[in-house]
Amino acid sequence: MDPTCLSWSNSISSTIPTTCSTKFLNDNTPKLTLPFRVLSLKRSSKQHSPGLQKDPKKDLSRILRTEAAIKGVKNKVDSWKNKQLWPKAVLEALDEAIKGLRWQAALKAQFLALGVMGFLGLTVGFIEKEKKYVIHNALLWGLGTDLKIFALLRKQRWYEPRCHTYAKLLMMLGKCRRPEEASYLFEIMLSDGLKPTIDAYTALVSAYGQSGLLDQAFSTVEDMKSVVDCMPDTYTYSILISCCAKFHRFDLIEPIIAEMSFLGIECNSVTYNTIIDGYGKAGMFEHMENSLMDMVENGNCQPDIFTLNSFVGAYGNAGQIDKMEKWYDEFKLMGIKPDIKTFNTLIKSYGKVGMYEKMKFVMDFMKKRFFSPTIVTYNTVIEVFGKAGEIEKMDKEFKKMKHLGLKANSVTYCSLVNAYRKAGRLDKVNSIMRHVENSDVVLDTPFFNCVISAYGQLGDLNRMGELFLAMKERNCEPDNITYASMIQAYNAQGITEATQKMENMMITAKESFGTRKTLA
C-alpha cells in the first residue's frame, strides 16, 4: 500500500427501514398524549438569541434532577406500588439498560407489570388474559435476578404498549444470546394486544439466529409470510444470511438468495456486504471476491466503506498484508475513502505481524488528516504491544491515551493485566487494580476472569478470592472460565478443599442454568 494513497472520508451509513406498530386489540385504556419513545430523549441543541440564553445552572439542575429520577426508578423496581413514576425517567432508565445490553435490568419490570392487574376488578374476559400474563411473568422472573425496568414501565398508568419497544428489546436479547427470553417476550407482546411488525419479527429472527438456532430462525421467517403486511424484507433476509455465515452454514446462503429472487426482493448493499463479511471472516477469500464481483455486476448497489472494511479486516486478520494493501488501493481507485474503523483495522493488522513502523505511520497519518484516535485505536495498540511483551511501549501508549483525555474501559484494563501477568509483574497488576477502583469504569465478566486468572497464576489466592466475591457484588455472573481459572490456581497450590468447593459451585451453576432453560 502506497502511503500517499491514504485518505480520509465521511462514514457511509446504511439506514434500516422501520415500520409502524399497530394494535389489533383495542381496550378502553385512555390514550396518552405523550408519545412513547425508547430512544434517548436528546436535549435541544437549538441556538437561542443572546437576550434569551438559558441559565447554564438551570440546565445543570434539570440534568441532575433527571439523573436522580432515573436512579430513583432503579431503586423502586422491586416495589409493586409505583404506578405513577415520571415517564421520562422510566423511559431513559429503560433506554440506558438497552444501550448497555443489560437484558436483565431492562426486562424485569416488564414481567412484574401485570401481576397485580388480575386483582383490580377487571372484567371476566380480561381475567383469563391476565392469567397468561402472570404465567409468563413467573417463568421469566425466574430467568434472572435483575429483570426490572421494563416491568416497571408496564405497571405505569400512562403506559401504552408499542411494538417498536418490543422490537428494540428483542434485538437486545438477540445480541445478548437470550433466545428463550426473546421467545417469551414475543408471546407477551401478542398478549399485550399488539400485531407484530416486520421489525419485531426480524428481531426475533435475529435472536434465534445469533444463538445458532437456525431452524427456529427459518421457521419464524415462514411465520412472517402468513401474517398480513409482515412479509420478510431485504433486511430480514440479510439478518438471516448473517446468522448463517456466522455459524459457517454457507450452504444455506444460495437458497436464501434464490427465495428472495422468487419473492421479488432485490439484494442491496447490506445483503452483499453481509455475504462478503461472512466469507471474509471464514477465510473463504475466493468466495468473498466473487461476491464483490456479483455486487458490482448487480448494478443497483455499489461497494462502500463497509465493503472496504470487510476486505481489509479479512486479509489483515489472516496476516496477508500484501493482499490487504492491494485491496485498500483498489477501493481507493473506486472512490471509497477509509474511515476510523479502517485505520484501526490497519493498525491491528500491522501490529499482529510486528510491523510497528507501518503501524506508527498509520497513526501519524490519522493525526495529519485530523482523525482523532479513539479508545478502540489505543486499545488495539496496547493489546498489540502487550501480546508482544513490549511492556515499556505499552505503558507509553497507555499514558498517551490518558493524556489525551480518553477514558480506559474494561478492554483496556484486560490487555494491561494480561501483559503484566505474562511478565510476572504482580506490582503492575496491583497498580492497575487501583486505577480501576478509583474510576467509574463498567466492569464485566471477562474483566473479572482476566484479573482472577492473573492473581491465581501469580499466587495471590487471597486477592483472587476477594475478586470472586466482588464479581458477584457487581452482578457479574461467573462462567466456566471463572471457575476453571480458580480451580487451576487452587490445584497449583495443592488446596484440594477449595478446589472441590469450586467444582461443586460450577456443577450447581450448570444445573441452575439447565433448570432455567427447561422452564423456558
Short mmCIF file of C-alpha atoms in Angstrom, two decimals:
data_model
loop_
_atom_site.label_atom_id
_atom_site.label_comp_id
_atom_site.label_asym_id
_atom_site.label_seq_id
_atom_site.Cartn_x
_atom_site.Cartn_y
_atom_site.Cartn_z
CA MET A 1 0.00 0.00 0.00
CA ASP A 2 1.44 3.31 -1.09
CA PRO A 3 1.46 5.64 1.96
CA THR A 4 0.42 8.54 -0.27
CA CYS A 5 -2.78 6.69 -1.10
CA LEU A 6 -4.11 7.04 2.42
CA SER A 7 -7.00 9.46 2.60
CA TRP A 8 -9.95 10.30 4.77
CA SER A 9 -13.72 10.05 4.33
CA ASN A 10 -17.07 10.57 5.84
CA SER A 11 -18.56 7.32 7.09
CA ILE A 12 -21.32 5.92 4.91
CA SER A 13 -24.21 4.69 6.95
CA SER A 14 -26.94 2.30 5.96
CA THR A 15 -30.39 3.17 7.11
CA ILE A 16 -32.65 0.33 8.14
CA PRO A 17 -36.28 0.85 7.13
CA THR A 18 -38.68 0.85 10.03
CA THR A 19 -42.37 0.09 10.21
CA CYS A 20 -45.13 1.46 12.35
CA SER A 21 -46.53 -0.62 15.17
CA THR A 22 -50.23 -1.35 15.18
CA LYS A 23 -52.71 -2.60 17.74
CA PHE A 24 -55.45 -5.03 16.89
CA LEU A 25 -56.91 -5.45 20.38
CA ASN A 26 -58.36 -2.13 21.46
CA ASP A 27 -59.45 -1.94 25.10
CA ASN A 28 -60.81 1.09 26.88
CA THR A 29 -57.49 2.25 28.26
CA PRO A 30 -57.20 6.05 27.93
CA LYS A 31 -54.79 7.17 25.24
CA LEU A 32 -51.62 9.03 26.05
CA THR A 33 -50.94 12.48 24.75
CA LEU A 34 -47.25 11.96 25.45
CA PRO A 35 -45.61 9.98 22.61
CA PHE A 36 -43.72 6.96 23.87
CA ARG A 37 -40.14 6.67 22.71
CA VAL A 38 -37.48 4.24 23.81
CA LEU A 39 -34.79 6.21 22.02
CA SER A 40 -32.93 8.57 24.32
CA LEU A 41 -34.62 11.92 24.74
CA LYS A 42 -31.90 14.22 23.49
CA ARG A 43 -31.79 17.73 24.82
CA SER A 44 -32.41 20.53 22.39
CA SER A 45 -29.35 21.78 20.57
CA LYS A 46 -31.10 24.77 19.00
CA GLN A 47 -29.37 28.11 19.31
CA HIS A 48 -31.05 30.86 21.28
CA SER A 49 -30.92 34.58 20.81
CA PRO A 50 -28.39 36.41 23.01
CA GLY A 51 -31.15 38.03 25.03
CA LEU A 52 -32.87 34.73 25.80
CA GLN A 53 -29.94 32.48 26.66
CA LYS A 54 -30.68 29.80 29.22
CA ASP A 55 -29.00 29.88 32.57
CA PRO A 56 -26.47 27.01 32.50
CA LYS A 57 -27.18 26.40 36.17
CA LYS A 58 -30.81 25.66 35.30
CA ASP A 59 -29.72 23.22 32.58
CA LEU A 60 -27.39 21.51 35.04
CA SER A 61 -30.16 21.42 37.61
CA ARG A 62 -32.51 19.80 35.09
CA ILE A 63 -29.88 17.20 34.17
CA LEU A 64 -29.21 16.39 37.82
CA ARG A 65 -32.94 16.08 38.51
CA THR A 66 -33.32 13.72 35.55
CA GLU A 67 -30.36 11.58 36.65
CA ALA A 68 -31.72 11.49 40.20
CA ALA A 69 -35.12 10.43 38.87
CA ILE A 70 -33.56 7.65 36.79
CA LYS A 71 -31.68 6.45 39.85
CA GLY A 72 -34.95 6.60 41.76
CA VAL A 73 -36.58 4.40 39.13
CA LYS A 74 -33.87 1.78 39.60
CA ASN A 75 -34.39 1.91 43.37
CA LYS A 76 -38.14 1.31 43.00
CA VAL A 77 -38.15 -1.60 40.60
CA ASP A 78 -38.80 -4.20 43.30
CA SER A 79 -41.91 -2.44 44.57
CA TRP A 80 -45.40 -3.23 43.33
CA LYS A 81 -46.77 0.15 44.41
CA ASN A 82 -45.04 2.53 42.00
CA LYS A 83 -47.52 3.18 39.20
CA GLN A 84 -47.19 6.93 38.75
CA LEU A 85 -43.50 7.50 38.14
CA TRP A 86 -42.16 10.27 35.92
CA PRO A 87 -42.43 8.96 32.31
CA LYS A 88 -39.14 10.46 31.13
CA ALA A 89 -37.21 8.88 34.00
CA VAL A 90 -38.63 5.40 33.35
CA LEU A 91 -38.06 5.64 29.59
CA GLU A 92 -34.49 6.89 29.95
CA ALA A 93 -33.71 4.19 32.51
CA LEU A 94 -35.03 1.60 30.03
CA ASP A 95 -33.04 3.16 27.20
CA GLU A 96 -29.89 3.14 29.33
CA ALA A 97 -30.32 -0.58 30.03
CA ILE A 98 -30.94 -1.35 26.34
CA LYS A 99 -27.88 0.59 25.19
CA GLY A 100 -25.76 -1.20 27.77
CA LEU A 101 -27.19 -4.58 26.68
CA ARG A 102 -28.22 -5.17 30.29
CA TRP A 103 -31.03 -7.51 29.30
CA GLN A 104 -31.91 -8.49 32.87
CA ALA A 105 -32.17 -4.92 34.07
CA ALA A 106 -34.18 -3.97 31.01
CA LEU A 107 -36.77 -6.70 31.23
CA LYS A 108 -37.69 -7.43 34.80
CA ALA A 109 -40.05 -4.52 35.06
CA GLN A 110 -41.99 -5.82 32.07
CA PHE A 111 -42.58 -9.14 33.75
CA LEU A 112 -43.65 -7.65 37.08
CA ALA A 113 -46.03 -5.28 35.40
CA LEU A 114 -49.31 -7.09 35.14
CA GLY A 115 -49.07 -9.35 38.17
CA VAL A 116 -51.49 -7.17 40.11
CA MET A 117 -53.89 -6.34 37.28
CA GLY A 118 -55.85 -9.56 37.62
CA PHE A 119 -56.86 -8.45 41.12
CA LEU A 120 -58.08 -4.97 40.17
CA GLY A 121 -61.70 -5.86 39.43
CA LEU A 122 -61.27 -6.26 35.68
CA THR A 123 -63.98 -7.87 33.59
CA VAL A 124 -64.15 -11.64 33.36
CA GLY A 125 -62.87 -11.51 29.79
CA PHE A 126 -59.72 -9.81 30.95
CA ILE A 127 -59.09 -12.16 33.88
CA GLU A 128 -58.11 -15.05 31.59
CA LYS A 129 -55.85 -12.71 29.68
CA GLU A 130 -54.16 -11.61 32.89
CA LYS A 131 -53.60 -15.22 33.94
CA LYS A 132 -51.43 -15.61 30.86
CA TYR A 133 -49.51 -12.52 31.90
CA VAL A 134 -48.89 -13.92 35.38
CA ILE A 135 -47.70 -17.25 33.96
CA HIS A 136 -45.29 -15.53 31.60
CA ASN A 137 -44.13 -13.20 34.35
CA ALA A 138 -43.47 -16.02 36.80
CA LEU A 139 -41.43 -18.00 34.31
CA LEU A 140 -39.42 -15.05 33.08
CA TRP A 141 -38.89 -13.74 36.60
CA GLY A 142 -37.07 -16.98 37.35
CA LEU A 143 -34.65 -16.46 34.48
CA GLY A 144 -32.76 -13.63 36.15
CA THR A 145 -32.38 -11.62 39.33
CA ASP A 146 -32.46 -8.15 37.80
CA LEU A 147 -35.17 -8.20 35.11
CA LYS A 148 -36.64 -4.93 36.21
CA ILE A 149 -37.15 -1.72 34.33
CA PHE A 150 -39.43 -2.86 31.52
CA ALA A 151 -41.83 -4.44 34.01
CA LEU A 152 -41.88 -1.22 35.97
CA LEU A 153 -42.71 0.59 32.75
CA ARG A 154 -45.65 -1.73 32.11
CA LYS A 155 -47.05 -1.00 35.56
CA GLN A 156 -47.37 2.72 34.92
CA ARG A 157 -50.87 4.12 34.44
CA TRP A 158 -49.67 6.08 31.42
CA TYR A 159 -48.11 3.04 29.74
CA GLU A 160 -49.29 2.08 26.27
CA PRO A 161 -47.74 -0.97 24.56
CA ARG A 162 -45.71 -0.21 21.44
CA CYS A 163 -44.35 -2.76 19.00
CA HIS A 164 -41.29 -0.58 18.49
CA THR A 165 -40.36 -1.01 22.16
CA TYR A 166 -40.63 -4.77 21.93
CA ALA A 167 -38.58 -4.81 18.72
CA LYS A 168 -35.74 -2.94 20.44
CA LEU A 169 -35.83 -5.29 23.41
CA LEU A 170 -35.94 -8.36 21.17
CA MET A 171 -32.93 -7.08 19.24
CA MET A 172 -31.09 -6.51 22.53
CA LEU A 173 -31.87 -10.06 23.68
CA GLY A 174 -30.51 -11.35 20.38
CA LYS A 175 -27.22 -9.53 20.94
CA CYS A 176 -27.11 -10.95 24.48
CA ARG A 177 -27.74 -14.50 23.21
CA ARG A 178 -31.03 -14.92 25.09
CA PRO A 179 -33.33 -16.66 22.57
CA GLU A 180 -35.61 -18.21 25.21
CA GLU A 181 -36.32 -14.85 26.81
CA ALA A 182 -36.87 -13.35 23.35
CA SER A 183 -39.43 -16.03 22.54
CA TYR A 184 -41.38 -15.35 25.72
CA LEU A 185 -41.17 -11.60 25.23
CA PHE A 186 -42.67 -12.06 21.77
CA GLU A 187 -45.56 -14.00 23.30
CA ILE A 188 -46.10 -11.26 25.87
CA MET A 189 -46.17 -8.72 23.05
CA LEU A 190 -49.03 -10.68 21.48
CA SER A 191 -50.78 -10.81 24.86
CA ASP A 192 -50.47 -7.02 25.01
CA GLY A 193 -52.80 -6.90 22.02
CA LEU A 194 -50.15 -5.89 19.51
CA LYS A 195 -49.94 -7.05 15.94
CA PRO A 196 -46.28 -7.91 15.31
CA THR A 197 -44.49 -5.78 12.75
CA ILE A 198 -41.74 -6.70 10.32
CA ASP A 199 -39.26 -5.14 12.74
CA ALA A 200 -40.43 -7.27 15.67
CA TYR A 201 -40.37 -10.48 13.62
CA THR A 202 -36.94 -9.63 12.22
CA ALA A 203 -35.64 -9.01 15.74
CA LEU A 204 -36.94 -12.45 16.77
CA VAL A 205 -35.23 -14.00 13.72
CA SER A 206 -32.03 -12.30 14.85
CA ALA A 207 -32.45 -13.54 18.44
CA TYR A 208 -32.73 -17.14 17.26
CA GLY A 209 -30.07 -16.87 14.57
CA GLN A 210 -27.46 -15.13 16.73
CA SER A 211 -27.61 -18.10 19.11
CA GLY A 212 -27.28 -20.65 16.33
CA LEU A 213 -30.94 -21.73 16.42
CA LEU A 214 -31.20 -21.54 12.66
CA ASP A 215 -34.19 -23.88 12.38
CA GLN A 216 -36.23 -21.57 14.60
CA ALA A 217 -34.98 -18.55 12.67
CA PHE A 218 -36.10 -20.04 9.34
CA SER A 219 -39.40 -21.11 10.90
CA THR A 220 -40.01 -17.54 12.08
CA VAL A 221 -39.43 -16.26 8.54
CA GLU A 222 -42.04 -18.74 7.32
CA ASP A 223 -44.45 -17.49 10.00
CA MET A 224 -43.98 -13.95 8.72
CA LYS A 225 -45.27 -14.95 5.31
CA SER A 226 -48.62 -15.95 6.81
CA VAL A 227 -49.17 -12.61 8.58
CA VAL A 228 -50.75 -9.72 6.69
CA ASP A 229 -48.31 -6.88 5.96
CA CYS A 230 -45.45 -8.83 7.53
CA MET A 231 -43.67 -10.31 4.54
CA PRO A 232 -39.94 -10.61 5.21
CA ASP A 233 -37.96 -7.84 3.55
CA THR A 234 -34.36 -7.34 2.45
CA TYR A 235 -33.23 -6.56 5.98
CA THR A 236 -34.88 -9.72 7.36
CA TYR A 237 -33.08 -11.89 4.82
CA SER A 238 -29.82 -10.03 5.40
CA ILE A 239 -30.09 -10.85 9.11
CA LEU A 240 -30.77 -14.49 8.24
CA ILE A 241 -27.76 -14.60 5.90
CA SER A 242 -25.57 -13.02 8.57
CA CYS A 243 -26.56 -15.70 11.08
CA CYS A 244 -25.90 -18.49 8.57
CA ALA A 245 -22.47 -17.04 7.80
CA LYS A 246 -21.65 -16.67 11.48
CA PHE A 247 -22.16 -20.39 12.03
CA HIS A 248 -20.50 -21.30 8.71
CA ARG A 249 -23.72 -22.56 7.11
CA PHE A 250 -22.74 -21.12 3.76
CA ASP A 251 -24.71 -23.90 2.06
CA LEU A 252 -27.89 -22.07 3.11
CA ILE A 253 -26.99 -18.72 1.58
CA GLU A 254 -27.69 -19.59 -2.07
CA PRO A 255 -31.19 -20.95 -1.29
CA ILE A 256 -31.94 -17.74 0.63
CA ILE A 257 -30.84 -15.62 -2.34
CA ALA A 258 -32.99 -17.79 -4.63
CA GLU A 259 -36.02 -17.35 -2.36
CA MET A 260 -35.50 -13.58 -2.32
CA SER A 261 -35.44 -13.57 -6.11
CA PHE A 262 -38.63 -15.67 -6.25
CA LEU A 263 -40.40 -13.21 -3.93
CA GLY A 264 -39.20 -10.24 -5.95
CA ILE A 265 -36.93 -8.99 -3.15
CA GLU A 266 -33.72 -7.50 -4.51
CA CYS A 267 -30.38 -7.77 -2.77
CA ASN A 268 -29.00 -4.42 -1.69
CA SER A 269 -25.63 -3.25 -0.39
CA VAL A 270 -26.44 -4.53 3.09
CA THR A 271 -27.12 -8.03 1.74
CA TYR A 272 -23.93 -8.19 -0.32
CA ASN A 273 -21.84 -6.69 2.47
CA THR A 274 -23.24 -9.30 4.85
CA ILE A 275 -22.24 -12.12 2.49
CA ILE A 276 -18.81 -10.61 1.83
CA ASP A 277 -18.15 -10.11 5.54
CA GLY A 278 -19.22 -13.67 6.32
CA TYR A 279 -16.93 -15.20 3.71
CA GLY A 280 -14.09 -12.93 4.80
CA LYS A 281 -14.31 -13.88 8.46
CA ALA A 282 -14.38 -17.55 7.48
CA GLY A 283 -11.22 -17.11 5.37
CA MET A 284 -13.08 -18.00 2.16
CA PHE A 285 -11.36 -15.29 0.17
CA GLU A 286 -12.24 -16.56 -3.32
CA HIS A 287 -15.95 -16.57 -2.46
CA MET A 288 -15.54 -13.14 -0.90
CA GLU A 289 -14.03 -11.69 -4.08
CA ASN A 290 -16.65 -13.42 -6.26
CA SER A 291 -19.40 -11.87 -4.13
CA LEU A 292 -17.83 -8.46 -4.69
CA MET A 293 -17.98 -9.08 -8.45
CA ASP A 294 -21.66 -10.07 -8.13
CA MET A 295 -22.28 -6.88 -6.20
CA VAL A 296 -20.68 -4.71 -8.89
CA GLU A 297 -22.46 -6.55 -11.72
CA ASN A 298 -25.82 -6.19 -9.96
CA GLY A 299 -25.89 -2.54 -10.97
CA ASN A 300 -28.30 -1.47 -8.22
CA CYS A 301 -25.72 -1.29 -5.46
CA GLN A 302 -22.05 -0.42 -5.29
CA PRO A 303 -19.25 -1.25 -2.86
CA ASP A 304 -18.98 1.17 0.05
CA ILE A 305 -16.97 1.76 3.21
CA PHE A 306 -18.39 -1.41 4.79
CA THR A 307 -17.16 -3.47 1.84
CA LEU A 308 -13.72 -1.89 2.16
CA ASN A 309 -13.55 -2.61 5.90
CA SER A 310 -14.60 -6.23 5.35
CA PHE A 311 -11.81 -6.81 2.82
CA VAL A 312 -9.16 -5.03 4.88
CA GLY A 313 -10.27 -6.87 8.02
CA ALA A 314 -10.39 -10.29 6.35
CA TYR A 315 -6.93 -10.18 4.80
CA GLY A 316 -5.42 -8.30 7.74
CA ASN A 317 -6.72 -10.82 10.25
CA ALA A 318 -5.24 -13.62 8.14
CA GLY A 319 -1.86 -11.88 8.10
CA GLN A 320 -1.98 -11.44 4.31
CA ILE A 321 -0.66 -7.89 4.40
CA ASP A 322 0.12 -7.67 0.68
CA LYS A 323 -3.46 -8.62 -0.24
CA MET A 324 -4.81 -6.22 2.38
CA GLU A 325 -2.81 -3.32 0.94
CA LYS A 326 -3.72 -4.32 -2.63
CA TRP A 327 -7.44 -4.20 -1.91
CA TYR A 328 -7.08 -1.00 0.08
CA ASP A 329 -5.64 0.62 -3.05
CA GLU A 330 -8.31 -0.99 -5.26
CA PHE A 331 -11.10 0.51 -3.19
CA LYS A 332 -9.36 3.88 -3.25
CA LEU A 333 -9.47 3.75 -7.04
CA MET A 334 -13.22 3.09 -6.76
CA GLY A 335 -13.51 6.40 -4.89
CA ILE A 336 -14.11 4.81 -1.49
CA LYS A 337 -12.23 6.54 1.31
CA PRO A 338 -11.30 4.96 4.66
CA ASP A 339 -12.86 5.83 7.99
CA ILE A 340 -11.64 5.48 11.58
CA LYS A 341 -12.55 1.77 11.60
CA THR A 342 -10.37 1.20 8.53
CA PHE A 343 -7.39 2.82 10.23
CA ASN A 344 -7.95 0.85 13.44
CA THR A 345 -8.04 -2.35 11.38
CA LEU A 346 -4.82 -1.43 9.57
CA ILE A 347 -3.11 -0.70 12.89
CA LYS A 348 -4.21 -4.04 14.33
CA SER A 349 -3.17 -5.95 11.20
CA TYR A 350 0.30 -4.39 11.09
CA GLY A 351 0.70 -4.91 14.82
CA LYS A 352 -0.16 -8.62 14.63
CA VAL A 353 2.75 -9.26 12.27
CA GLY A 354 5.14 -6.97 14.13
CA MET A 355 5.22 -4.21 11.50
CA TYR A 356 5.40 -1.45 14.10
CA GLU A 357 6.78 1.17 11.72
CA LYS A 358 3.75 0.87 9.44
CA MET A 359 1.51 0.87 12.48
CA LYS A 360 3.11 4.14 13.61
CA PHE A 361 2.80 5.55 10.09
CA VAL A 362 -0.96 4.96 10.06
CA MET A 363 -1.33 6.71 13.42
CA ASP A 364 0.76 9.65 12.19
CA PHE A 365 -1.33 9.84 9.04
CA MET A 366 -4.51 9.90 11.12
CA LYS A 367 -3.13 12.84 13.07
CA LYS A 368 -2.24 14.76 9.90
CA ARG A 369 -5.71 14.19 8.48
CA PHE A 370 -7.38 15.23 11.74
CA PHE A 371 -8.64 11.76 12.61
CA SER A 372 -8.72 11.69 16.39
CA PRO A 373 -7.66 8.30 17.80
CA THR A 374 -10.49 6.64 19.68
CA ILE A 375 -10.41 4.33 22.68
CA VAL A 376 -10.57 1.47 20.15
CA THR A 377 -7.40 2.77 18.49
CA TYR A 378 -5.46 2.81 21.74
CA ASN A 379 -6.93 -0.48 22.94
CA THR A 380 -5.63 -2.01 19.71
CA VAL A 381 -2.13 -0.57 20.14
CA ILE A 382 -1.98 -1.52 23.84
CA GLU A 383 -3.10 -5.07 23.04
CA VAL A 384 -0.53 -5.40 20.24
CA PHE A 385 2.39 -4.29 22.41
CA GLY A 386 1.12 -6.28 25.38
CA LYS A 387 0.94 -9.55 23.45
CA ALA A 388 4.42 -8.90 22.05
CA GLY A 389 5.80 -8.40 25.57
CA GLU A 390 6.72 -4.77 24.79
CA ILE A 391 5.77 -3.53 28.25
CA GLU A 392 7.51 -0.16 28.02
CA LYS A 393 5.89 0.69 24.69
CA MET A 394 2.53 -0.45 26.02
CA ASP A 395 2.88 1.74 29.12
CA LYS A 396 3.86 4.69 26.94
CA GLU A 397 0.70 4.33 24.83
CA PHE A 398 -1.44 3.99 27.95
CA LYS A 399 -0.02 7.25 29.34
CA LYS A 400 -0.52 8.95 25.98
CA MET A 401 -4.13 7.80 25.94
CA LYS A 402 -4.78 9.24 29.40
CA HIS A 403 -3.03 12.49 28.43
CA LEU A 404 -5.49 12.86 25.53
CA GLY A 405 -8.39 12.53 27.95
CA LEU A 406 -9.58 9.14 26.71
CA LYS A 407 -11.12 7.00 29.45
CA ALA A 408 -9.85 3.46 29.73
CA ASN A 409 -12.53 0.75 29.65
CA SER A 410 -12.58 -2.88 30.72
CA VAL A 411 -10.94 -3.93 27.42
CA THR A 412 -8.02 -1.59 28.11
CA TYR A 413 -7.52 -2.93 31.61
CA CYS A 414 -7.79 -6.55 30.45
CA SER A 415 -4.99 -6.02 27.92
CA LEU A 416 -2.78 -4.36 30.53
CA VAL A 417 -3.40 -7.05 33.16
CA ASN A 418 -2.75 -9.87 30.67
CA ALA A 419 0.54 -8.29 29.63
CA TYR A 420 1.70 -7.79 33.23
CA ARG A 421 0.63 -11.32 34.13
CA LYS A 422 2.77 -12.78 31.35
CA ALA A 423 5.68 -10.63 32.50
CA GLY A 424 5.20 -11.75 36.13
CA ARG A 425 4.65 -8.16 37.28
CA LEU A 426 2.30 -8.52 40.25
CA ASP A 427 3.12 -4.95 41.33
CA LYS A 428 1.85 -3.64 38.00
CA VAL A 429 -1.34 -5.69 38.26
CA ASN A 430 -1.95 -4.17 41.71
CA SER A 431 -1.37 -0.72 40.22
CA ILE A 432 -3.97 -1.34 37.52
CA MET A 433 -6.48 -2.53 40.11
CA ARG A 434 -6.01 0.75 42.00
CA HIS A 435 -6.74 2.57 38.73
CA VAL A 436 -9.94 0.55 38.36
CA GLU A 437 -11.06 1.12 41.94
CA ASN A 438 -10.65 4.88 41.53
CA SER A 439 -12.56 5.04 38.26
CA ASP A 440 -16.17 4.62 37.19
CA VAL A 441 -15.34 2.01 34.56
CA VAL A 442 -18.09 -0.53 33.89
CA LEU A 443 -16.71 -3.96 34.73
CA ASP A 444 -17.89 -7.21 33.18
CA THR A 445 -17.34 -10.94 33.49
CA PRO A 446 -14.38 -11.03 31.01
CA PHE A 447 -12.58 -8.40 33.11
CA PHE A 448 -13.04 -10.36 36.32
CA ASN A 449 -11.96 -13.55 34.57
CA CYS A 450 -8.82 -11.75 33.46
CA VAL A 451 -7.81 -10.45 36.90
CA ILE A 452 -8.84 -13.64 38.71
CA SER A 453 -6.64 -15.63 36.33
CA ALA A 454 -3.78 -13.14 36.80
CA TYR A 455 -3.81 -13.28 40.60
CA GLY A 456 -4.26 -17.04 40.52
CA GLN A 457 -1.24 -17.57 38.27
CA LEU A 458 0.82 -15.08 40.29
CA GLY A 459 -0.02 -16.96 43.51
CA ASP A 460 -2.10 -14.32 45.32
CA LEU A 461 -5.05 -16.55 46.19
CA ASN A 462 -6.48 -14.22 48.84
CA ARG A 463 -6.83 -11.42 46.32
CA MET A 464 -8.28 -13.89 43.82
CA GLY A 465 -10.96 -14.87 46.34
CA GLU A 466 -11.76 -11.22 47.08
CA LEU A 467 -12.28 -10.54 43.39
CA PHE A 468 -14.57 -13.55 43.08
CA LEU A 469 -16.79 -12.08 45.81
CA ALA A 470 -16.58 -8.61 44.24
CA MET A 471 -17.66 -10.13 40.96
CA LYS A 472 -20.95 -11.27 42.47
CA GLU A 473 -21.45 -7.92 44.19
CA ARG A 474 -21.15 -6.25 40.78
CA ASN A 475 -23.80 -8.62 39.36
CA CYS A 476 -21.26 -10.21 37.02
CA GLU A 477 -22.13 -13.89 36.74
CA PRO A 478 -19.15 -16.30 36.99
CA ASP A 479 -18.83 -18.59 33.98
CA ASN A 480 -16.84 -21.72 33.16
CA ILE A 481 -13.69 -19.65 32.60
CA THR A 482 -14.02 -18.13 36.08
CA TYR A 483 -14.32 -21.49 37.79
CA ALA A 484 -11.63 -23.13 35.65
CA SER A 485 -9.14 -20.35 36.46
CA MET A 486 -9.77 -20.66 40.19
CA ILE A 487 -9.65 -24.45 40.14
CA GLN A 488 -6.33 -24.31 38.30
CA ALA A 489 -4.92 -21.84 40.85
CA TYR A 490 -6.02 -23.93 43.84
CA ASN A 491 -4.70 -27.12 42.26
CA ALA A 492 -1.32 -25.47 41.67
CA GLN A 493 -1.13 -24.70 45.40
CA GLY A 494 -2.42 -28.15 46.40
CA ILE A 495 -5.52 -26.76 48.14
CA THR A 496 -7.86 -29.66 47.43
CA GLU A 497 -10.72 -28.49 49.67
CA ALA A 498 -11.06 -25.18 47.82
CA THR A 499 -10.75 -27.00 44.50
CA GLN A 500 -13.63 -29.30 45.41
CA LYS A 501 -15.74 -26.35 46.52
CA MET A 502 -15.20 -24.57 43.20
CA GLU A 503 -16.04 -27.73 41.25
CA ASN A 504 -19.29 -28.10 43.21
CA MET A 505 -20.17 -24.45 42.57
CA MET A 506 -19.54 -24.91 38.86
CA ILE A 507 -21.78 -28.00 38.76
CA THR A 508 -24.51 -26.16 40.68
CA ALA A 509 -24.31 -23.21 38.28
CA LYS A 510 -24.65 -25.53 35.27
CA GLU A 511 -27.64 -27.32 36.82
CA SER A 512 -29.29 -24.00 37.63
CA PHE A 513 -28.82 -22.86 34.04
CA GLY A 514 -30.27 -26.14 32.78
CA THR A 515 -33.32 -25.70 35.02
CA ARG A 516 -33.90 -22.20 33.68
CA LYS A 517 -33.71 -23.48 30.10
CA THR A 518 -36.24 -26.22 30.94
CA LEU A 519 -38.63 -23.59 32.34
CA ALA A 520 -38.19 -21.56 29.18
#
